[in-house]
Amino acid sequence: MADMQDVNKNNAQQYDASQIQVLEGLEAVRKRPGMYIGSTSSSGLHHLVYEIVDNSIDEALAGFCTHIKVTIEEGDVIRVEDNGRGIPVDIQEQTGKSALEVVFTVLHAGGKFGGGGYKVSGGLHGVGASVVNALSEWLEVEVCKDGQRYGMKFSRGDITEHIKKLGATEKRGTTVRFKPDPEMFDDTVYDYEILHTRMREQAFLNGGLTITLRDEREGKEQGEELCYEGGIREFVSYLNNHKNPIHEDVIYLSGVKGDAVAEIALQYNDGYSETLVSFANDIHTPEGGMHETGFKTALTRVINAYGVKTNIIKGDDKVSGEDVREGISAVISVKLPEAQFEGQTKQKLGNAYIRTLVDGIVNDQLTEYFEEHPATAKVILEKAMMANRAREAARKAKESVRRKTGLESGQMPDKLQDCNERDPSLCEIYIVEGDSAAGSAIQGRDSRFQAILAMWGKMLNVEKARADKIYGNDKLYPLVLALGAGIGEEFNMDKLRYHKIIIMADADVDGSHIRTLLLTFFFRYMRPLIENGYVYSAVPPLYKLTRGKQQRVAYSDEERDRLSSEMRADNPNVKIDISRFKGLGEMDPHELWETTMDPETRTLRRITLNDAIHADQVFTVLMGEEVEPRREWIEQNARYVVNLDI
């Protein structure tokens, strides 16, 4: 692998101040940081790193960078170093200032607007470097370019040391060091795993690019060099890591149209879930867009055409898009100039011509692949046909349930105690296990806006079942009816009856099992609930502390000890009675309301989805058929277990 001293042969292409264009000045970033980085929580904190790394990735996309080093230094200082061309340091004509100064102090300034610096770029909006600077307690940048080292320093967006020469060098590239401003962020501690996930994605998407990630903080030392010569082929193999592929090869398709490039890699497994991950200019597009639409349309068309041609599909017995994507793991990566994203967060790609490009590639190359690999084509088609039969079974089961339950007339499940409010944004539903806990919850709730759904018995593990098993399931289908939004492809957020879905289970192993089964169900069949932050876990108290008529509750061992100390403050020898709640069912309605259901005093944990790929793998390992990966996971994570019920 090339090191930081490497000089790319492509440096004949000029990259200087004339290619830096200023659109507007830096305004109000510190007043409204969420507009630029999404939030000031953990996601926004890590977004700062992505913005700087994206600039280095742009250099790699342009063919000038082969190695990026990302380091978490002591004190949660971030250092990003690359061996690209180095940010220009000459005078930028519009401003009369050094281009380096402009890039870090002016919003919407960069080499991505004029068309000369970069053909394709992830950091399209040009806010990255300047926003990171504005939200950092301090930032320093060093540029190695044309045999010279240049340095510049900033504090909260203001210059503290103007650009100056630091001496001669044979190196080339840019190094940025910054410390996030604690005035701007809820927390300034970086999570190695979150950064590792992002850097791994970037290494997959840029085959041959080396990204080195290191954590140098005391007690947290670790690191990894990430480089995947196979690019997105290896990405698909990673997605299928704990699954059973039904064909050996990862199918790879690619094509070029003008300056736009598209790559697709896919492989089917014997599971029932669809894992489709898409990127545009190395930016993850979780809401899809034109590249995904083109892929889905062409995939359905090609598989149906092959089925008709080989006489496996007869007459009008076509398979749907949902059928052909059951068990697929696929990565779509497109790189294009002038990428049009929806908003700064870049959730969805809007360029219409990319749909045509991806559609044409899949149509032509996958058809050819099937002709050359009939055994693989047959096994994929048979899986789609099986999914089609299961979908038909699910439809019949659903119709049967409709007739039996009076779904058409809007009848709700017997175990649902609904609330009076009809505005979903104001409504919340508690999912409670067992009649005892449900009884206390019903009596203790505020019936204006709180609904209670009782569940009982062993719940279906949907990781091992298709949708047809859910319809008619006496544990899960009442939940589907109560929420009102459907499941799978039919899921419709607009029909959702509650915007807070709260799992209220005991704080023991059985309660954790119930939560896991419910979360598996939501992730596989109602993922938008989690993605939009509608799913919560209630935190019931663990202990009741009593001193005479004074009572307090504690939610952890640490809180128990602290409260115990507080309650005996005036008399160290006084007896404090401490009892452990065995379950929600033994609480009286008043206790349950005060500790777990009152919006003023309760604690809720919102279930978030920071990394859908990782979540998919965890659910596959923990809830799937294969025992060995689960054993390995348990052995690796056993040291983190708490509240073990033995």
XYZ file of C-alpha atoms in Angstrom:
646
model
C 0.000 0.000 0.000
C 1.131 3.506 -0.719
C 2.200 5.567 2.306
C 1.911 9.272 2.972
C 5.012 10.028 0.897
C 3.541 8.692 -2.321
C 3.082 11.167 -5.112
C 0.292 10.276 -7.506
C 1.156 10.150 -11.159
C -1.978 12.109 -11.977
C -0.744 15.347 -10.481
C -0.451 16.857 -13.889
C -4.051 18.019 -13.445
C -3.933 21.454 -11.854
C -5.762 22.091 -8.608
C -5.256 25.686 -7.532
C -7.103 28.732 -6.180
C -8.867 29.468 -9.474
C -10.975 26.362 -8.900
C -12.238 27.542 -5.493
C -15.515 29.448 -5.892
C -17.277 31.349 -3.097
C -21.075 31.247 -2.980
C -21.789 32.967 0.341
C -20.163 33.815 3.656
C -20.183 31.695 6.810
C -23.317 32.568 8.771
C -24.956 31.391 11.952
C -23.463 27.884 11.991
C -22.894 28.087 15.732
C -26.423 29.393 16.294
C -28.122 26.638 14.270
C -25.659 23.735 13.979
C -28.466 21.215 13.392
C -29.072 22.752 9.955
C -25.607 21.658 8.880
C -24.798 18.462 10.788
C -28.256 17.147 11.690
C -28.002 17.477 15.497
C -25.652 18.291 18.380
C -25.977 14.765 19.768
C -23.607 11.852 19.120
C -24.608 11.646 15.439
C -23.652 15.309 14.853
C -20.376 14.858 16.742
C -19.342 11.962 14.496
C -20.609 13.828 11.433
C -17.728 16.300 11.913
C -15.271 13.488 11.212
C -17.235 12.335 8.159
C -17.135 15.834 6.648
C -13.337 16.015 6.818
C -12.874 12.394 5.675
C -15.288 13.025 2.773
C -12.890 15.702 1.496
C -10.099 13.118 1.476
C -12.409 10.585 -0.177
C -13.104 13.163 -2.911
C -9.364 13.232 -3.569
C -9.436 9.424 -3.842
C -12.405 9.573 -6.243
C -10.433 12.035 -8.365
C -7.542 9.553 -8.426
C -5.056 11.472 -6.270
C -5.265 9.836 -2.841
C -4.464 6.234 -1.866
C -4.255 6.365 1.940
C -6.308 8.121 4.619
C -5.399 7.967 8.305
C -8.061 8.741 10.923
C -6.932 8.938 14.547
C -8.777 9.595 17.812
C -6.128 11.265 19.953
C -6.120 11.727 23.714
C -8.798 14.205 24.793
C -11.071 13.194 21.853
C -9.048 15.222 19.370
C -9.503 14.003 15.784
C -6.672 13.875 13.232
C -7.395 13.145 9.556
C -4.389 12.798 7.255
C -4.341 11.995 3.530
C -1.808 11.812 0.716
C -3.884 13.735 -1.849
C -2.877 16.913 -3.688
C -3.246 19.150 -0.648
C -5.772 21.987 -0.352
C -4.680 24.951 -2.522
C -2.784 27.699 -0.662
C -2.509 30.368 -3.367
C -4.717 33.458 -3.521
C -8.388 32.922 -4.359
C -9.421 35.598 -6.834
C -12.937 36.432 -5.536
C -11.808 37.089 -1.979
C -8.164 38.039 -2.295
C -7.468 35.529 0.485
C -5.585 32.268 0.576
C -7.690 29.415 -0.772
C -6.916 27.459 2.408
C -8.412 30.262 4.520
C -11.470 30.441 2.266
C -12.138 26.689 2.481
C -12.135 26.773 6.312
C -13.867 30.107 6.933
C -16.425 30.576 4.163
C -19.582 28.514 3.833
C -20.197 27.046 0.364
C -16.592 27.356 -0.720
C -14.745 24.478 -2.304
C -13.483 22.804 -5.429
C -16.799 21.086 -6.175
C -18.695 24.012 -7.708
C -16.638 25.051 -10.682
C -16.303 21.678 -12.338
C -12.530 21.770 -12.608
C -11.383 20.442 -9.253
C -13.580 17.351 -9.028
C -15.770 15.442 -11.470
C -17.589 13.597 -8.683
C -17.833 14.471 -5.039
C -19.632 13.390 -1.882
C -19.124 16.725 -0.167
C -21.230 18.504 -2.763
C -22.614 21.329 -0.657
C -19.190 22.705 0.241
C -20.047 23.296 3.886
C -17.898 20.529 5.369
C -14.573 22.071 6.351
C -15.975 25.472 7.341
C -18.748 23.956 9.479
C -16.301 21.643 11.267
C -14.122 24.678 11.920
C -17.050 26.725 13.257
C -18.061 23.924 15.649
C -14.548 23.149 16.936
C -12.936 24.601 20.057
C -9.824 24.716 17.894
C -8.732 23.417 14.510
C -5.366 23.310 12.808
C -4.578 22.340 9.254
C -1.279 21.450 7.623
C -0.863 21.229 3.853
C 2.082 19.615 2.066
C 2.154 20.873 -1.495
C 4.769 21.655 -4.144
C 7.668 20.796 -1.805
C 6.466 23.094 1.029
C 4.604 22.664 4.327
C 1.949 25.250 5.168
C 0.092 25.667 8.441
C -2.937 27.564 9.725
C -4.837 27.612 13.043
C -8.388 28.547 14.070
C -10.601 28.771 17.136
C -14.407 28.491 16.868
C -14.178 29.539 13.227
C -11.896 32.536 13.776
C -8.273 32.633 12.578
C -5.703 32.500 15.399
C -2.650 31.953 13.166
C -2.649 33.047 9.535
C -1.214 30.793 6.861
C 2.547 30.444 7.007
C 5.302 28.294 5.576
C 6.620 25.635 7.958
C 9.533 24.372 5.873
C 10.398 22.079 2.987
C 8.938 18.574 2.594
C 8.777 15.703 0.145
C 5.320 14.728 1.384
C 2.022 15.612 -0.197
C -1.435 15.856 1.274
C -3.567 17.499 3.960
C -3.688 16.921 7.718
C -6.576 18.343 9.785
C -6.662 18.206 13.608
C -9.640 19.492 15.571
C -11.288 19.334 18.968
C -15.113 19.538 18.999
C -16.439 22.473 20.989
C -18.064 21.317 24.278
C -20.206 24.467 24.130
C -21.888 23.101 20.995
C -22.274 19.359 21.683
C -24.128 17.371 24.331
C -21.133 15.032 24.572
C -17.679 15.242 22.972
C -16.555 11.620 23.521
C -16.051 9.704 20.278
C -17.243 6.113 19.794
C -14.636 4.034 17.977
C -17.239 1.549 16.701
C -19.353 4.246 15.042
C -16.302 5.613 13.214
C -15.138 2.082 12.370
C -18.486 1.310 10.703
C -18.280 4.422 8.531
C -14.618 3.918 7.588
C -15.270 0.271 6.729
C -18.063 1.346 4.369
C -15.778 3.852 2.669
C -13.046 1.240 2.220
C -15.554 -1.200 0.672
C -16.848 1.469 -1.712
C -13.400 2.525 -2.885
C -11.648 -0.736 -3.709
C -7.878 -0.483 -3.159
C -8.079 2.676 -0.988
C -6.442 2.136 2.418
C -8.108 3.715 5.448
C -6.292 3.377 8.760
C -8.359 3.982 11.894
C -6.645 4.254 15.295
C -7.791 5.036 18.827
C -4.932 6.408 20.931
C -6.952 7.263 24.061
C -5.604 5.699 27.246
C -7.346 2.426 28.026
C -9.092 2.359 24.644
C -6.099 1.678 22.382
C -7.070 -0.173 19.215
C -6.901 0.192 15.467
C -7.352 -1.431 12.089
C -6.153 -0.980 8.536
C -9.063 -1.307 6.129
C -8.494 -2.101 2.475
C -10.691 -4.227 0.209
C -9.319 -4.890 -3.249
C -12.603 -6.587 -4.195
C -14.583 -3.426 -3.409
C -18.350 -3.890 -3.165
C -18.066 -7.635 -3.925
C -16.410 -7.968 -0.520
C -19.109 -5.684 0.923
C -21.799 -8.169 -0.135
C -19.795 -11.077 1.309
C -19.627 -9.106 4.566
C -23.429 -8.573 4.525
C -23.903 -12.323 4.101
C -21.294 -13.163 6.713
C -23.620 -15.073 9.061
C -26.117 -16.147 6.417
C -26.214 -19.115 4.043
C -25.744 -18.034 0.406
C -27.718 -20.152 -2.079
C -25.155 -19.600 -4.847
C -21.380 -19.372 -4.553
C -20.430 -16.299 -6.578
C -21.187 -12.684 -5.795
C -22.729 -11.300 -8.995
C -21.003 -8.074 -10.083
C -22.411 -5.628 -12.647
C -21.001 -2.253 -13.691
C -21.239 0.366 -16.389
C -20.362 3.921 -17.402
C -22.368 6.680 -19.078
C -20.515 9.933 -19.632
C -18.921 10.849 -16.301
C -21.352 8.670 -14.312
C -20.312 5.230 -13.040
C -22.558 2.567 -11.488
C -21.577 -0.655 -9.697
C -23.920 -3.338 -8.386
C -23.024 -6.471 -6.436
C -25.542 -9.036 -5.192
C -25.871 -12.493 -3.698
C -28.900 -14.379 -2.436
C -29.143 -16.237 0.887
C -31.707 -18.672 2.259
C -33.235 -16.068 4.613
C -36.413 -14.074 4.128
C -35.090 -10.551 4.628
C -34.024 -8.055 1.981
C -30.749 -6.214 2.594
C -30.317 -3.490 -0.006
C -27.693 -0.830 0.692
C -27.212 2.075 -1.700
C -24.668 4.873 -2.032
C -24.188 7.927 -4.228
C -20.666 9.389 -4.354
C -19.887 7.260 -1.274
C -22.747 8.877 0.682
C -25.162 6.325 2.133
C -28.721 6.914 0.838
C -30.952 5.104 3.363
C -34.107 6.404 1.661
C -32.896 5.113 -1.712
C -33.642 7.161 -4.796
C -33.315 6.772 -8.542
C -30.435 4.266 -8.401
C -32.467 1.910 -6.207
C -35.579 2.330 -8.343
C -33.644 1.440 -11.498
C -32.156 -1.643 -9.834
C -35.465 -2.941 -8.463
C -37.353 -2.449 -11.722
C -34.708 -4.176 -13.849
C -34.178 -7.055 -11.374
C -37.893 -7.899 -11.405
C -38.035 -7.660 -15.201
C -34.953 -9.847 -15.805
C -36.001 -12.623 -13.412
C -39.514 -12.761 -14.851
C -38.176 -12.755 -18.423
C -35.800 -15.622 -17.628
C -38.622 -17.559 -15.972
C -40.867 -17.187 -19.020
C -38.029 -18.040 -21.414
C -37.145 -21.236 -19.538
C -40.836 -22.108 -19.120
C -40.539 -22.121 -15.316
C -43.032 -19.235 -15.180
C -46.177 -20.045 -17.132
C -48.880 -17.653 -18.323
C -49.476 -14.621 -16.143
C -47.936 -16.242 -13.076
C -45.318 -13.486 -12.644
C -43.267 -12.867 -9.499
C -43.391 -9.440 -7.845
C -40.570 -7.116 -6.827
C -40.992 -8.187 -3.222
C -40.666 -11.838 -4.277
C -37.465 -11.382 -6.282
C -35.783 -9.456 -3.441
C -36.485 -11.985 -0.695
C -33.134 -13.132 0.722
C -31.088 -10.711 -1.401
C -28.006 -8.908 -0.141
C -27.095 -6.173 -2.593
C -24.942 -3.060 -2.741
C -25.546 -0.296 -5.293
C -22.872 2.354 -5.651
C -23.100 5.196 -8.162
C -20.652 8.028 -8.729
C -21.818 11.001 -10.715
C -21.190 14.711 -11.236
C -23.765 17.197 -9.934
C -25.418 14.718 -7.607
C -28.835 15.954 -6.443
C -29.646 14.920 -2.904
C -32.677 15.747 -0.839
C -31.236 18.140 1.757
C -27.820 18.416 3.366
C -28.271 15.064 5.111
C -28.315 13.390 1.666
C -30.924 10.713 2.382
C -32.189 10.207 -1.180
C -30.735 10.562 -4.685
C -32.818 12.514 -7.185
C -30.896 12.402 -10.525
C -33.349 10.800 -12.987
C -30.731 9.693 -15.551
C -29.085 7.414 -12.982
C -32.247 5.313 -12.972
C -31.841 4.706 -16.700
C -28.132 3.872 -16.314
C -28.638 1.359 -13.485
C -31.701 -0.163 -15.183
C -29.775 -0.699 -18.423
C -26.755 -2.244 -16.657
C -28.864 -4.703 -14.664
C -31.088 -5.553 -17.634
C -28.247 -6.310 -20.040
C -25.551 -7.743 -17.773
C -27.758 -9.788 -15.451
C -29.577 -11.308 -18.465
C -26.170 -12.280 -19.883
C -25.057 -13.645 -16.493
C -28.163 -15.851 -16.265
C -27.514 -17.198 -19.776
C -23.952 -18.107 -18.796
C -24.819 -19.436 -15.322
C -28.153 -21.300 -15.689
C -27.755 -23.198 -12.379
C -27.454 -19.945 -10.399
C -30.323 -18.384 -12.357
C -32.531 -21.385 -11.624
C -31.894 -21.347 -7.859
C -32.608 -17.584 -7.693
C -35.810 -17.990 -9.713
C -36.962 -20.917 -7.572
C -36.451 -18.838 -4.439
C -38.546 -16.025 -5.939
C -41.274 -18.529 -6.884
C -41.270 -19.898 -3.330
C -41.559 -16.350 -1.966
C -44.447 -15.762 -4.385
C -46.298 -18.828 -3.051
C -45.658 -17.694 0.539
C -46.953 -14.207 -0.301
C -50.117 -15.732 -1.738
C -50.469 -17.818 1.436
C -50.008 -14.622 3.467
C -52.736 -12.891 1.439
C -55.157 -15.766 2.046
C -54.258 -15.838 5.749
C -54.828 -12.094 5.917
C -58.236 -12.389 4.239
C -59.144 -15.205 6.618
C -58.166 -13.050 9.582
C -60.159 -10.140 8.138
C -63.288 -12.318 8.012
C -62.777 -13.763 11.475
C -61.904 -10.503 13.236
C -64.128 -8.115 11.365
C -61.082 -6.118 10.245
C -63.083 -4.533 7.466
C -65.328 -2.883 10.026
C -62.343 -1.540 11.951
C -62.725 -3.879 14.933
C -59.745 -3.772 17.315
C -58.211 -6.728 19.202
C -59.905 -7.898 22.421
C -56.703 -7.330 24.419
C -56.487 -3.647 23.396
C -57.681 -0.979 25.815
C -57.653 2.047 23.544
C -57.238 5.716 24.442
C -59.757 8.501 23.789
C -57.457 10.784 21.768
C -57.560 10.310 17.984
C -54.545 12.415 16.945
C -51.717 9.820 16.471
C -49.029 12.362 17.366
C -50.548 12.649 20.863
C -51.223 8.926 21.396
C -49.025 6.260 22.930
C -49.514 2.516 23.300
C -47.950 0.351 25.997
C -47.243 -3.243 24.995
C -47.427 -5.216 28.239
C -46.766 -8.889 28.894
C -49.287 -10.744 31.035
C -52.763 -9.964 32.347
C -51.513 -8.949 35.802
C -49.233 -6.148 34.555
C -51.863 -5.174 31.969
C -54.494 -4.857 34.710
C -52.310 -2.481 36.729
C -51.414 -0.511 33.598
C -55.075 -0.135 32.569
C -56.052 1.112 36.034
C -53.016 3.376 36.403
C -52.917 4.927 32.897
C -54.209 8.246 31.661
C -56.923 6.981 29.319
C -56.987 10.260 27.408
C -53.832 9.398 25.451
C -52.484 6.040 26.732
C -53.583 2.718 25.220
C -52.674 -0.692 26.651
C -52.182 -3.888 24.630
C -51.718 -7.087 26.614
C -49.589 -9.887 25.181
C -49.136 -13.320 26.637
C -47.368 -16.600 26.029
C -44.452 -17.354 23.750
C -44.075 -14.935 20.885
C -43.176 -15.876 17.311
C -39.516 -15.391 16.326
C -40.032 -13.738 12.936
C -36.363 -14.195 11.993
C -37.272 -17.819 11.285
C -40.674 -17.193 9.674
C -42.206 -15.599 6.579
C -44.985 -13.019 6.610
C -47.679 -15.681 6.070
C -46.923 -17.023 9.572
C -47.587 -13.601 11.119
C -51.137 -13.274 9.798
C -53.321 -15.255 12.130
C -50.612 -15.501 14.802
C -52.511 -14.873 18.025
C -49.533 -13.047 19.606
C -48.357 -10.757 16.825
C -51.348 -10.071 14.616
C -53.317 -8.266 17.353
C -50.340 -5.888 17.502
C -50.502 -5.375 13.702
C -54.240 -4.617 14.001
C -53.751 -2.240 16.930
C -51.024 -0.194 15.200
C -53.087 -0.074 11.997
C -50.204 0.550 9.561
C -49.796 -2.953 8.052
C -46.506 -4.823 7.638
C -43.752 -5.353 5.067
C -44.285 -3.778 1.665
C -47.816 -2.709 2.686
C -46.599 -0.751 5.721
C -47.979 2.796 5.648
C -46.818 5.336 8.244
C -49.794 7.564 7.485
C -52.119 4.936 8.969
C -50.150 4.523 12.200
C -52.457 5.094 15.201
C -49.781 5.859 17.818
C -46.535 7.831 17.582
C -45.144 6.372 20.799
C -44.947 2.569 20.906
C -43.636 1.618 24.336
C -42.491 -1.902 25.203
C -43.100 -2.348 28.928
C -41.508 -5.606 30.072
C -39.993 -6.779 33.347
C -36.353 -5.960 34.083
C -35.272 -9.609 33.939
C -34.179 -12.204 31.383
C -37.755 -13.015 30.316
C -38.498 -9.324 29.860
C -35.355 -8.889 27.759
C -36.385 -11.869 25.620
C -39.809 -10.319 24.960
C -38.220 -6.989 24.037
C -35.813 -8.720 21.648
C -38.613 -10.669 19.925
C -40.681 -7.491 19.519
C -37.715 -5.508 18.225
C -36.932 -8.301 15.736
C -40.506 -8.031 14.509
C -40.397 -4.222 14.218
C -36.987 -4.308 12.467
C -37.986 -6.939 9.914
C -41.558 -5.889 9.155
C -42.049 -2.307 10.409
C -38.579 -0.784 10.151
C -39.807 2.806 9.552
C -41.137 2.754 13.143
C -37.561 2.470 14.426
C -36.065 4.735 11.755
C -38.509 7.515 12.715
C -37.942 7.102 16.465
C -41.436 5.853 17.374
C -40.332 2.779 19.374
C -39.402 3.045 23.060
C -38.548 0.755 25.922
C -39.992 1.665 29.328
C -37.522 1.531 32.212
C -39.267 0.053 35.273
C -37.725 0.523 38.732
C -35.653 -2.269 40.245
C -35.859 -1.384 43.956
C -38.210 0.174 46.500
C -36.545 1.875 49.484
C -38.610 2.526 52.599
C -37.842 4.543 55.743
C -40.941 4.888 57.856
C -43.533 6.619 55.663
C -40.889 7.807 53.187
C -40.602 5.739 50.013
C -38.261 6.073 47.020
C -37.615 3.886 43.979
C -34.300 3.162 42.252
C -33.689 2.170 38.639
C -30.171 0.782 39.109
C -27.830 -0.567 41.777
C -25.927 2.729 41.794
C -29.105 4.755 42.313
C -30.184 2.351 45.082
C -26.936 2.970 46.981
C -27.137 6.738 46.456
C -30.758 6.989 47.622
C -30.066 4.756 50.591
C -27.285 7.098 51.656
C -29.499 10.165 51.168
C -32.385 8.676 53.168
C -30.213 7.973 56.193
C -28.263 11.250 55.978
C -29.433 12.567 59.344
C -28.951 9.189 61.042
C -26.336 6.797 59.604
C -27.654 3.901 61.696
C -31.297 4.120 60.653
C -32.710 1.050 58.920
C -33.680 1.371 55.277
C -35.904 -1.439 53.974
C -34.876 -2.320 50.416
C -37.062 -4.644 48.369
C -36.583 -5.690 44.751
C -39.509 -5.497 42.369
C -40.023 -8.968 40.932
C -42.124 -7.677 38.054
C -44.537 -5.045 36.831
C -47.492 -7.225 37.821
C -46.791 -6.842 41.539
C -46.932 -3.037 41.392
C -50.193 -1.396 42.258
C -51.668 0.984 39.632
C -50.532 4.086 41.514
C -46.917 2.826 41.726
C -46.870 1.838 38.051
C -48.176 5.261 37.008
C -45.685 7.211 39.109
C -42.611 5.136 38.213
C -43.150 3.959 34.654
C -46.083 5.688 32.920
C -46.294 9.313 34.082
C -44.714 11.485 31.333
C -43.459 13.834 34.047
C -41.478 11.221 35.998
C -40.955 8.137 33.798
C -37.790 7.121 31.956
C -38.098 5.941 28.342
C -35.298 4.643 26.145
C -35.809 5.487 22.477
C -34.802 2.624 20.185
C -32.587 4.060 17.452
C -31.047 2.630 14.310
C -27.598 4.110 13.834
C -26.298 1.269 11.721
C -28.901 -0.831 9.906
C -26.231 -3.163 8.465
C -24.890 -3.988 11.923
C -28.440 -4.373 13.292
C -29.286 -6.777 10.470
C -26.273 -8.928 11.330
C -27.001 -8.905 15.066
C -30.601 -10.034 14.511
C -29.407 -12.740 12.105
C -26.848 -14.034 14.607
C -29.002 -13.863 17.740
C -32.372 -14.878 16.310
C -31.432 -17.023 13.282
C -31.148 -20.770 12.782
C -27.342 -21.044 12.962
C -26.063 -21.937 16.433
C -22.297 -21.485 15.969
C -22.299 -17.720 15.152
C -24.570 -17.183 18.175
C -22.171 -19.121 20.412
C -19.236 -17.029 19.153
C -21.147 -13.789 19.752
C -22.069 -14.798 23.299
C -18.468 -15.775 24.106
C -17.182 -12.427 22.769
C -19.754 -10.344 24.651
C -20.255 -12.320 27.861
C -18.149 -9.855 29.866
C -20.730 -7.100 29.255
C -23.696 -8.989 30.735
C -25.622 -7.401 33.623
C -28.610 -8.520 35.713
C -27.950 -12.173 34.924
C -30.902 -14.210 36.160
C -29.444 -17.474 37.558
